[in-house]
Short mmCIF file of C-alpha atoms and ligand atoms in Angstrom, two decimals:
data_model
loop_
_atom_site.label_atom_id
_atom_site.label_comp_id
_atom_site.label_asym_id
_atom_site.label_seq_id
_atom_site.Cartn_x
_atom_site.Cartn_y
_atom_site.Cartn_z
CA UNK A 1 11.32 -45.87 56.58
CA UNK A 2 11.86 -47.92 53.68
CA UNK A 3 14.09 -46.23 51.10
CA UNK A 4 13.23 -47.58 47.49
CA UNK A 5 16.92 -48.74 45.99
CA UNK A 6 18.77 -46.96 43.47
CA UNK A 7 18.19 -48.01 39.62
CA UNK A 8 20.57 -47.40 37.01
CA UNK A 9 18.86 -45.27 34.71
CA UNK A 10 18.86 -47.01 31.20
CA UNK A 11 20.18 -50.60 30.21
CA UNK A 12 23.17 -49.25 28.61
CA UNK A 13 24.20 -47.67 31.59
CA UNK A 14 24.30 -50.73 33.42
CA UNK A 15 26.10 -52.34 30.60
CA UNK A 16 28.67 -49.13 30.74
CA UNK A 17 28.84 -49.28 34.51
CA UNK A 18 29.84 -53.12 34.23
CA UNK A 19 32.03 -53.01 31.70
CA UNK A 20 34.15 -50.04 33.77
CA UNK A 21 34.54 -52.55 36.78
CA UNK A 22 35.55 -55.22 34.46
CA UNK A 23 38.04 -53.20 32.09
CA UNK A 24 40.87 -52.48 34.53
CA UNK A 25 44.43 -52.78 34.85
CA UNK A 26 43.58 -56.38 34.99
CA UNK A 27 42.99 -55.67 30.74
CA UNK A 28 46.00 -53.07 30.22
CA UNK A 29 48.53 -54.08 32.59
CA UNK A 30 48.11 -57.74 33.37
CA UNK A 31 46.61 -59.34 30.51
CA UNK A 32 49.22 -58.34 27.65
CA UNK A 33 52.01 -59.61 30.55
CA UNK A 34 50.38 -62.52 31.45
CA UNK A 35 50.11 -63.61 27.77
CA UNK A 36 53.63 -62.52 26.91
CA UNK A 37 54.45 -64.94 29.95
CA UNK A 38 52.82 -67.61 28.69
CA UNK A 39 53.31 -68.12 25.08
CA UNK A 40 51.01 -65.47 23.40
CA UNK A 41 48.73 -66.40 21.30
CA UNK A 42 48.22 -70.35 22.98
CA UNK A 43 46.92 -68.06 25.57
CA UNK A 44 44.86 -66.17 24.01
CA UNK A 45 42.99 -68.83 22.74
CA UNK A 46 43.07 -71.02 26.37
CA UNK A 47 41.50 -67.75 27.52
CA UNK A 48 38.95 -67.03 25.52
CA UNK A 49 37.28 -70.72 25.39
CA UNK A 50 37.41 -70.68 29.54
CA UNK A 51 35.78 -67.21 29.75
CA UNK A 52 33.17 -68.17 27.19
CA UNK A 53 32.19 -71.72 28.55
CA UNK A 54 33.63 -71.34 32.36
CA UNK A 55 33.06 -67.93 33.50
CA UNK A 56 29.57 -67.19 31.91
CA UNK A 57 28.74 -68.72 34.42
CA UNK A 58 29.74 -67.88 37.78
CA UNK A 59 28.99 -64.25 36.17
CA UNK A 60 25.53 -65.32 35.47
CA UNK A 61 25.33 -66.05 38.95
CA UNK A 62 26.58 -62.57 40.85
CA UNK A 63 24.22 -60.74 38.11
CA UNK A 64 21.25 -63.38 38.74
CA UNK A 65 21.81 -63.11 42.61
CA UNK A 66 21.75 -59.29 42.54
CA UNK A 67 18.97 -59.20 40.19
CA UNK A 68 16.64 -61.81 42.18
CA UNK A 69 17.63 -60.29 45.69
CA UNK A 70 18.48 -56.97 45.11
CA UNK A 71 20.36 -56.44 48.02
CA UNK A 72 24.27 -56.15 48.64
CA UNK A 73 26.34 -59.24 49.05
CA UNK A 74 25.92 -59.86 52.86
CA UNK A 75 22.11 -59.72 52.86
CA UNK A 76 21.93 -61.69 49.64
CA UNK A 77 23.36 -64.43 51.00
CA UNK A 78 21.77 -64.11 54.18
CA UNK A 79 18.33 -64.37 52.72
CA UNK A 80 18.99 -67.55 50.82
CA UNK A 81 19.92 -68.69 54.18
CA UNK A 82 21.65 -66.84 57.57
CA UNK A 83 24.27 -70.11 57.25
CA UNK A 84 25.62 -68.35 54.25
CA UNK A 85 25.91 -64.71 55.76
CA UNK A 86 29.75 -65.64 56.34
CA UNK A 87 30.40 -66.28 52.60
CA UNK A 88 28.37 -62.43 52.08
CA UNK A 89 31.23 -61.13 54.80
CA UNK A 90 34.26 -62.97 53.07
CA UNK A 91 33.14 -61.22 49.50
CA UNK A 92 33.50 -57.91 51.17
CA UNK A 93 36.64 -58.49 53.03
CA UNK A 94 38.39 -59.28 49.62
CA UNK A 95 36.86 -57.07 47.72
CA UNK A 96 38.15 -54.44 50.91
CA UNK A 97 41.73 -56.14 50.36
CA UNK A 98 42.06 -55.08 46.54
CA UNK A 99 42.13 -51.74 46.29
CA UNK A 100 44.88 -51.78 49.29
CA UNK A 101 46.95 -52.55 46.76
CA UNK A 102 45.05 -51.97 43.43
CA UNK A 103 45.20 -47.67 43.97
CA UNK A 104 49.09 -47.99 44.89
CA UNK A 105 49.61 -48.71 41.09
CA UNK A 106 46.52 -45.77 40.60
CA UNK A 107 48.94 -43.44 42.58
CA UNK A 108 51.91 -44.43 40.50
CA UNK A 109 49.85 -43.88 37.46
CA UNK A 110 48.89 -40.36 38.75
CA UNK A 111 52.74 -39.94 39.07
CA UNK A 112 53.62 -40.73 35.38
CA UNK A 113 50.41 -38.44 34.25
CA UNK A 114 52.66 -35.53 36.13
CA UNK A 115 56.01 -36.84 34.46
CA UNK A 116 54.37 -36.92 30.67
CA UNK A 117 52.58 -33.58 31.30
CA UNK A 118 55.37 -31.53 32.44
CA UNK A 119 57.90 -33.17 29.62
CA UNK A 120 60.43 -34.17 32.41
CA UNK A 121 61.00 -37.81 30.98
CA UNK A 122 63.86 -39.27 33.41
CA UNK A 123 66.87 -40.97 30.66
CA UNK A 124 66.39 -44.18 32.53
CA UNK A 125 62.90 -44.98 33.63
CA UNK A 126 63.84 -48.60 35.22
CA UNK A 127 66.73 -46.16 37.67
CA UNK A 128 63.55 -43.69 37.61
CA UNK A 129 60.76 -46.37 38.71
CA UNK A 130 62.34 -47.84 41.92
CA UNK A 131 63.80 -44.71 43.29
CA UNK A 132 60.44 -43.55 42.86
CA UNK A 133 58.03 -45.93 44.63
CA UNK A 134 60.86 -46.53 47.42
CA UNK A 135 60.42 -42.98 48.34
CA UNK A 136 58.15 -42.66 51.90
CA UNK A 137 56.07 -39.48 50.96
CA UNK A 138 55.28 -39.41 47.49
CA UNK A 139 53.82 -42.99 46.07
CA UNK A 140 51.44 -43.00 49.66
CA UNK A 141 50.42 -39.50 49.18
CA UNK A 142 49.47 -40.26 45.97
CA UNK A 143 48.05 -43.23 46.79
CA UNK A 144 45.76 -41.36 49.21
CA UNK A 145 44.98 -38.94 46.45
CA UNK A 146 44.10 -41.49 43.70
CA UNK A 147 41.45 -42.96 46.53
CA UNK A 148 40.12 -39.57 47.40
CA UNK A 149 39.33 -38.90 43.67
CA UNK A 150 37.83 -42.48 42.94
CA UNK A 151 35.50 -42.09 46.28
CA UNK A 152 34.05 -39.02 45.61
CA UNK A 153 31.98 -40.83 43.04
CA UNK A 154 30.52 -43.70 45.39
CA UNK A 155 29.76 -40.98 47.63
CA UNK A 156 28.00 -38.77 45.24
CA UNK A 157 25.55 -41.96 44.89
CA UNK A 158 24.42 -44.47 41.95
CA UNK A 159 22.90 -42.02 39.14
CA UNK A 160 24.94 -38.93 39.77
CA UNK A 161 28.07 -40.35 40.88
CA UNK A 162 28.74 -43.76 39.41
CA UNK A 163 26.72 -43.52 36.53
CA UNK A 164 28.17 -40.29 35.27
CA UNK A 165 31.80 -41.38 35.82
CA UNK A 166 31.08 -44.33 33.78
CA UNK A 167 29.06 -42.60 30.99
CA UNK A 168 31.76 -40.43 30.19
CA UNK A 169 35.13 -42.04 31.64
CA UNK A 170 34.74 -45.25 29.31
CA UNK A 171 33.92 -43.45 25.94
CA UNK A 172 37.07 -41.36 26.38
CA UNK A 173 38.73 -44.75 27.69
CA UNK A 174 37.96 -46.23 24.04
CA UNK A 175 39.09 -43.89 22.09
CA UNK A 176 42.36 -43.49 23.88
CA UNK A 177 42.80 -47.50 22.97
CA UNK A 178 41.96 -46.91 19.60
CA UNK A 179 44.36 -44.31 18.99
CA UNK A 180 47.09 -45.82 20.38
CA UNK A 181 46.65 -49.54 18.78
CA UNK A 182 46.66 -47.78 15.53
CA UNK A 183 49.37 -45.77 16.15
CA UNK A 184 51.03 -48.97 17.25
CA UNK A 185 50.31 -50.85 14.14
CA UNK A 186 52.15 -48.11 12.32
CA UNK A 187 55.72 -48.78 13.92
CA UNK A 188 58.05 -51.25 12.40
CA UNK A 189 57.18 -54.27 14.71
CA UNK A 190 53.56 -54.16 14.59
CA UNK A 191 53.48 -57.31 12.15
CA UNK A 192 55.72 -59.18 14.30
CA UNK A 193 53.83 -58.67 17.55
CA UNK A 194 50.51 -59.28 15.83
CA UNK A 195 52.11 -62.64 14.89
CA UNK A 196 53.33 -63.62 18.66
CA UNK A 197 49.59 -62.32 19.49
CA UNK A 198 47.82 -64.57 17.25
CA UNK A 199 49.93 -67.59 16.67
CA UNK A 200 49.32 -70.30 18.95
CA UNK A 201 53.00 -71.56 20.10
CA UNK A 202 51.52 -75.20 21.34
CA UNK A 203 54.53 -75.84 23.62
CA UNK A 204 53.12 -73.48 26.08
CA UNK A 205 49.88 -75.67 26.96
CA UNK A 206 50.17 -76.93 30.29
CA UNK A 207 48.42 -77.02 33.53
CA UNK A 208 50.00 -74.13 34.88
CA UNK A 209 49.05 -71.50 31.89
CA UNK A 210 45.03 -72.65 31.79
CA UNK A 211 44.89 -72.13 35.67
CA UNK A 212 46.69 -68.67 34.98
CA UNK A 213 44.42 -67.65 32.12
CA UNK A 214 40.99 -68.64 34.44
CA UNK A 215 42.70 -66.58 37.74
CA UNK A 216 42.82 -63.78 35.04
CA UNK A 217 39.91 -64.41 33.63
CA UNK A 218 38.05 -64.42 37.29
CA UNK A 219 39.72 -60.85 38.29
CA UNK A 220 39.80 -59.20 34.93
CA UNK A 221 35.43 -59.64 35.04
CA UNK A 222 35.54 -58.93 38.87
CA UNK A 223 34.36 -62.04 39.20
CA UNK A 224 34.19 -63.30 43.06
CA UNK A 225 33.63 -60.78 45.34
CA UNK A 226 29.91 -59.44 44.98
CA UNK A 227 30.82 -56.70 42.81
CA UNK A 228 28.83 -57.88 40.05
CA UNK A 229 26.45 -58.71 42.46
CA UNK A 230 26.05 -55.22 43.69
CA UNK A 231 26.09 -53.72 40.40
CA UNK A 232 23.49 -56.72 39.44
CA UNK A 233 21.20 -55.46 42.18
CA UNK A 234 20.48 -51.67 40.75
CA UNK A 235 19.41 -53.61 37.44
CA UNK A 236 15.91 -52.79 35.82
CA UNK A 237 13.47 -55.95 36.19
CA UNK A 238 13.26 -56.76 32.23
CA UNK A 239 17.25 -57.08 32.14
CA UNK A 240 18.48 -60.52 30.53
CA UNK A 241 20.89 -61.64 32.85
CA UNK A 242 22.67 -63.86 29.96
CA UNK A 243 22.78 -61.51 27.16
CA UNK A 244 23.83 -59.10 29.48
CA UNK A 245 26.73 -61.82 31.00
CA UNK A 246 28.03 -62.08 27.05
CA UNK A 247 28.04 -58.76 26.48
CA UNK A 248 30.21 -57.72 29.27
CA UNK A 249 32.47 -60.60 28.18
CA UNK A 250 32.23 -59.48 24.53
CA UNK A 251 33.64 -55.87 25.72
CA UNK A 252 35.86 -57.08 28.24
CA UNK A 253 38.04 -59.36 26.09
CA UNK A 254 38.06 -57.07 23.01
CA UNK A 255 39.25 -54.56 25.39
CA UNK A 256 42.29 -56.78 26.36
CA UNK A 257 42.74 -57.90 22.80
CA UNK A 258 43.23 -54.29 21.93
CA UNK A 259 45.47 -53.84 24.90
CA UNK A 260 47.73 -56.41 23.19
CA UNK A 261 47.50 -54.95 20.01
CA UNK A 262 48.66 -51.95 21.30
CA UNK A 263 51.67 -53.14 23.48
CA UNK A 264 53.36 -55.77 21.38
CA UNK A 265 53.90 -53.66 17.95
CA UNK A 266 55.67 -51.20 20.52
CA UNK A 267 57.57 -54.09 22.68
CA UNK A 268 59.04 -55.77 19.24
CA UNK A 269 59.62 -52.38 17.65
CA UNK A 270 61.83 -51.69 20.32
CA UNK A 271 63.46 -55.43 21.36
CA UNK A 272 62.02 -55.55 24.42
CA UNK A 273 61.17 -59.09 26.15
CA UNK A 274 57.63 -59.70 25.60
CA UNK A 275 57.69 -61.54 29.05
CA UNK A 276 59.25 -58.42 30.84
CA UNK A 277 56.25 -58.58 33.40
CA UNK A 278 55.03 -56.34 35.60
CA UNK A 279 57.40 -53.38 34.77
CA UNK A 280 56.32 -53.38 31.28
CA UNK A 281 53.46 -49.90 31.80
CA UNK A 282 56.09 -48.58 34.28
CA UNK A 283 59.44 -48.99 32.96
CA UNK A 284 59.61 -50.39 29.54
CA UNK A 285 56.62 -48.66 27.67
CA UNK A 286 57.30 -45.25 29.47
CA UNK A 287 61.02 -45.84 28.03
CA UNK A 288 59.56 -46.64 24.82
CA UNK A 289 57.41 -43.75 24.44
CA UNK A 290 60.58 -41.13 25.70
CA UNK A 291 62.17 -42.39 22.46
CA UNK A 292 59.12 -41.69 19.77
CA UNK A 293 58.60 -38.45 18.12
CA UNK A 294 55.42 -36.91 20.25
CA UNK A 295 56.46 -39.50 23.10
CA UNK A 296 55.53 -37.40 25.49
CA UNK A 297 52.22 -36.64 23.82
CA UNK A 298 51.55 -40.78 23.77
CA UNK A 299 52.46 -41.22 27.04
CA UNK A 300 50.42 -38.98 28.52
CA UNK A 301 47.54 -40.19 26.88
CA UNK A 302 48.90 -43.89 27.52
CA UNK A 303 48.71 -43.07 30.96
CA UNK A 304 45.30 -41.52 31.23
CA UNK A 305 44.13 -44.78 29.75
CA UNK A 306 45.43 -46.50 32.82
CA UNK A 307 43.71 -43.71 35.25
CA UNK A 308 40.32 -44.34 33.19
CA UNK A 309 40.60 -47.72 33.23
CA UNK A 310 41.86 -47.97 37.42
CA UNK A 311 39.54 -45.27 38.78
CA UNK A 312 35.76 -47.02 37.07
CA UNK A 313 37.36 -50.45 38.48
CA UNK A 314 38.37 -48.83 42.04
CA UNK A 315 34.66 -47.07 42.01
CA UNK A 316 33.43 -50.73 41.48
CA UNK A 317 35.05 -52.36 44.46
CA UNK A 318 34.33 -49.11 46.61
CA UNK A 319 30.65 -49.56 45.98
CA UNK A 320 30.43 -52.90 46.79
CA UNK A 321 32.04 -52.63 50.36
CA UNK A 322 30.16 -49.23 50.27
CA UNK A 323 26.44 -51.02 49.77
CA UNK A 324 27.15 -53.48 52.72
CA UNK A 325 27.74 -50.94 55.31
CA UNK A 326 24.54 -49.16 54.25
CA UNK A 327 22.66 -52.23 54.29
CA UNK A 328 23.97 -53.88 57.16
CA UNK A 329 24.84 -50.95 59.63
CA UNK A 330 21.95 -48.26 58.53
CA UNK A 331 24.32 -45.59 58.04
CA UNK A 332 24.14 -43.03 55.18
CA UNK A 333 25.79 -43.51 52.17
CA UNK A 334 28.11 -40.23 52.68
CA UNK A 335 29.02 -42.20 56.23
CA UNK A 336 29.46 -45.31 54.80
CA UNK A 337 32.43 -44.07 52.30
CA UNK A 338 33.76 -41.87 54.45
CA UNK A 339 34.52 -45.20 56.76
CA UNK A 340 35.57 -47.35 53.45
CA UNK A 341 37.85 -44.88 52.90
CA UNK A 342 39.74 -44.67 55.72
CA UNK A 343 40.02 -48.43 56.20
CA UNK A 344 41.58 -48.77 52.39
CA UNK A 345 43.59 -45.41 53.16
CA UNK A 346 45.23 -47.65 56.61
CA UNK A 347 45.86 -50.54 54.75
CA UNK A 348 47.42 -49.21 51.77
CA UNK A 349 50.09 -47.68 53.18
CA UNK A 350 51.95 -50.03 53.92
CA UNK A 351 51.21 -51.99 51.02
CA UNK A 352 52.60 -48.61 49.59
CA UNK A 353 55.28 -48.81 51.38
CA UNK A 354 56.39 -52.35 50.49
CA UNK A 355 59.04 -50.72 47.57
CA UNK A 356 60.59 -49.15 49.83
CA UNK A 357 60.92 -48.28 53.89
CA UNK A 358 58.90 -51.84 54.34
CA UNK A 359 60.39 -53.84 51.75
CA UNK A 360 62.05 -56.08 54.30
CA UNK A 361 59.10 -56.55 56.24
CA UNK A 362 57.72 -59.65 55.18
CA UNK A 363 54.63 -62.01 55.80
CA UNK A 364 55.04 -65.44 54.87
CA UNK A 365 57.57 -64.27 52.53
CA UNK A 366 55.85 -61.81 51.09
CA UNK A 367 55.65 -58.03 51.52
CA UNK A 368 52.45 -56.55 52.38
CA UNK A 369 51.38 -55.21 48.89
CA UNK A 370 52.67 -59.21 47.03
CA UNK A 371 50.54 -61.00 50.09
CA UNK A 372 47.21 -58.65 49.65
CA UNK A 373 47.68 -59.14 45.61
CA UNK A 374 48.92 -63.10 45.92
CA UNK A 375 46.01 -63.66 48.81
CA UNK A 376 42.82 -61.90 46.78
CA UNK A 377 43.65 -63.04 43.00
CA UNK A 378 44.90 -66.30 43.96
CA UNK A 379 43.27 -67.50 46.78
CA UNK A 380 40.30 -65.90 48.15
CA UNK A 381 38.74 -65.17 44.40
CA UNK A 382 38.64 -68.79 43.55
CA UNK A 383 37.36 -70.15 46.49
CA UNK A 384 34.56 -67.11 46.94
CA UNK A 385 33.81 -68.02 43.34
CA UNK A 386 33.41 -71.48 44.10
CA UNK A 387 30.77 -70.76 47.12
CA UNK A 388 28.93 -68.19 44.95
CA UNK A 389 28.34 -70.80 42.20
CA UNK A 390 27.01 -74.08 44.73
CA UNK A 391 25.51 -71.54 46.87
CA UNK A 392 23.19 -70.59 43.82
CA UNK A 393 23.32 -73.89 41.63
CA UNK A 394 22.53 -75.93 45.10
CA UNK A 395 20.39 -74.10 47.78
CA UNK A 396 18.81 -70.96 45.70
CA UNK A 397 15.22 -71.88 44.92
CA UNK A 398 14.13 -71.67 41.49
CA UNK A 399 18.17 -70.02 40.31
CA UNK A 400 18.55 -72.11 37.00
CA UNK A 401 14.44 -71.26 35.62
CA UNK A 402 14.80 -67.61 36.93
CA UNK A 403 18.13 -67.36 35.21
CA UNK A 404 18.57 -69.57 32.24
CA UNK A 405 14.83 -70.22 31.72
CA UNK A 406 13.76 -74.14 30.84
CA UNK A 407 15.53 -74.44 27.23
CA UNK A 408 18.39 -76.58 25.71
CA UNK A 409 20.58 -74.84 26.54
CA UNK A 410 19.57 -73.75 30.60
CA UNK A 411 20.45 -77.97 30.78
CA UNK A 412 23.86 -77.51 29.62
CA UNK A 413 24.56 -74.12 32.22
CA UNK A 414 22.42 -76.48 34.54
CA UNK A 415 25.45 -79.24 34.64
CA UNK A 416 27.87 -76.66 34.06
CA UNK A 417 26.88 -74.94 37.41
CA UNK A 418 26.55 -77.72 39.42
CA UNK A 419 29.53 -79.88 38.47
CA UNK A 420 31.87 -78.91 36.12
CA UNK A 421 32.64 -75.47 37.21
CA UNK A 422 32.96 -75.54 40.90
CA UNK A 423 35.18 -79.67 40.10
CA UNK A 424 37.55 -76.89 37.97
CA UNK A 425 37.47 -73.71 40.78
CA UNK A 426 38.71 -76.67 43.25
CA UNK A 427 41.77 -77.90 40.60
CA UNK A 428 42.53 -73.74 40.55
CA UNK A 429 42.29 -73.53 44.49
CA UNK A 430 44.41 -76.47 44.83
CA UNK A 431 47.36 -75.57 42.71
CA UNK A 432 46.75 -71.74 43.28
CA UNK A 433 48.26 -72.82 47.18
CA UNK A 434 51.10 -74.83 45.94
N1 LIG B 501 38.26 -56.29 36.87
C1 LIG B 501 39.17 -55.30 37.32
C2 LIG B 501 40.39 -55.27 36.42
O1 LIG B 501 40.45 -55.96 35.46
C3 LIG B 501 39.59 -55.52 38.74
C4 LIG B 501 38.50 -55.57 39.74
C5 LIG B 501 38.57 -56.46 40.75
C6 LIG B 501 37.42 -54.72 39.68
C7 LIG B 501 37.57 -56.51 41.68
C8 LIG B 501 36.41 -54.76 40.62
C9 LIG B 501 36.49 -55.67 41.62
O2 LIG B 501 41.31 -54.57 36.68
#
């Protein structure tokens, strides 16, 4: 028996539903550290012409492909031709490989959600932060518990599980920004950090920061793994695959702007290193936030911005993975999480475990949760990327008129597909292995 395919109930929801996978820790975590790595505002304006000229359009593609096939990633590309099924498989392996490492930080975040809602802030959070994830129990069982709670929506299925999670998670994910970038442009360094934001520092254009800012801007829309695709594929018929691309972009990189607004004013009211990198939601803000009046109030709600943000992503990449095993093995959709689950709940532990018991325990010089992150965001993204987009430009009949239609500007996405695009994915692949 043929069962008819979920639809997302209304337009917006799909729009909401997308822009959950997209906004992620890829927008609050990674984005303002990225750019504080790279010069600020130089990047900020490298990143926003690639993601509006370069990754429209391998985004048009996953939505086009979902909406034209409607099928998850493996049979999608199986259709167009069974020489491509591999390229269907290699989307769902990565997109298996992220959360491995992506709901370790959830369980952390779950962590400082405890520490901000009990009031017992630790004097030193950097002393705090690697005694804590080097502990054996804790960070996996929380880890564990962050992928329980983000399954349970997959599981419940597209309109009452996804689509609710979405409808009200992201609403109470904007407001949190809001609050907190104002509250941020209140302290004494907001003009300063608005000024490192927006003030291009030219000496920081070079190859290596425009082939950071497009591997950020690839994972930060979910961009190469037949998420989009997926989410593409419950779309109504009379969705416009384009408007709908810039829209998601739209959101997504206001989101991260406001990220930034809200992190610098708080890094140069308190000295910090704008570069300080990964540690900056974990050890620097939390430290930050112990030392304002209603700290603990802000960083609780600075943390439930991260769990907003990291649970609609992690629902994202569960459903994809999710949708292939119903599609491709017949099993019911309660089966098929039950089995995603326990696959991500195996792998993540030791990727969990990499701070601590298993930090000496290294593959190719990395430890298992550096490889999984190194291996998806800079390898396999870029190069599944670059298959999705001469996969459709190339050997998909009719892709360009069904997506772009037959105007001026469906010539210029026309060469953009077909040459430019996948020329730069290759120049990212390249130096992504050096
Ligand atoms: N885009 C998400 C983020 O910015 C990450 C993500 C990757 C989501 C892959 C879904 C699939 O954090």
């Amino acid at each position: 028996m043929e069962i008819k395919r979920a639809q997302w109930s209304s337009h917006i929801s799909f729009i909401i539903a997308t822009v959950g996978s997209a906004v992620g820790l890829g927008n609050i975590w990674r984005f303002p550290y990225i750019m504080g790595k790279n010069g600020g505002g130089i990047f900020l304006l490298t990143y926003l012409l690639l993601i509006a000229f370069i990754c429209i359009i391998p985004l048009c593609c996953e939505l086009g492909l979902g909406k034209i096939y409607k099928q998850d990633a493996i049979n999608t590309f199986n259709t167009i031709n069974p020489k491509f099924k591999w390229l269907g498989w290699l989307c769902i392996i990565t997109v298996t490989l992220i959360p491995c490492f992506y709901f370790v930080v959830g369980g952390w975040i779950l962590n400082y959600i405890w520490v901000f809602l009990t009031s017992q802030l630790p004097q030193n959070f950097s002393i705090y932060f690697s005694q804590f994830s080097s502990q054996i129990f804790m960070p996996c069982f929380l880890t564990i518990l962050f992928l329980i709670m983000t399954a349970m929506f997959p599981f419940k299925g597209i309109n009452n599980g996804i689509e609710k999670a979405n409808n009200i998670m992201m609403p109470l994910f904007t407001i949190i920004l809001i609050i907190l970038s104002l509250f941020a442009l209140t302290l004494p360094g907001a003009k300063e950090g608005l000024i490192f934001m927006f003030k291009p520092d030219f000496s920081h254009f070079d190859k290596t920061m425009i082939l950071t800012a497009l591997g950020q801007a690839l994972f930060t829309l979910s961009i190469g793994m037949g998420t989009i695709l997926t989410y593409g594929s419950y779309m109504k018929e009379n969705t416009n695959i384009v408007k709908s691309a810039y829209t998601l972009i739209i959101c997504d990189t206001f989101i991260a702007v406001l990220a930034g607004i809200m992190i610098f004013p708080i890094v140069f009211s308190f000295g910090v290193e704008p570069s300080a990198g990964a540690t900056l939601a974990f050890i620097s803000m939390p430290q930050m936030f112990s030392q304002l009046p209603f700290g603990a109030f802000f960083g609780l709600i600075f943390f439930a911005l991260l769990f907003f943000a990291s649970i609609t992503s992690g629902i994202s990449m569960m459903e994809t993975t999710i949708a292939a095993f119903i599609d491709n093995f017949n099993i019911s959709r309660k089966k098929a999480t039950i089995i995603t689950t326990a696959i991500i709940a195996i792998i993540s532990i030791p990727a969990s475990l990499s701070f601590g018991l298993l930090s000496n325990f290294k593959i190719l010089n990395k430890t298992v949760f550096d490889l999984l992150d190194y291996s998806t965001s800079n390898i396999f993204l870029p190069l599944n990327t670059l298959f999705i987009c001469l996969i459709a430009g190339w050997f998909t009949p009719d892709f360009i008129k069904k997506v772009f239609g037959e105007n001026f500007i469906a010539k210029i996405f026309y060469i953009l597909l077909k040459f430019i695009v996948p020329l730069i994915l290759i120049c990212v692949l390249i130096s992504g292995i050096n």
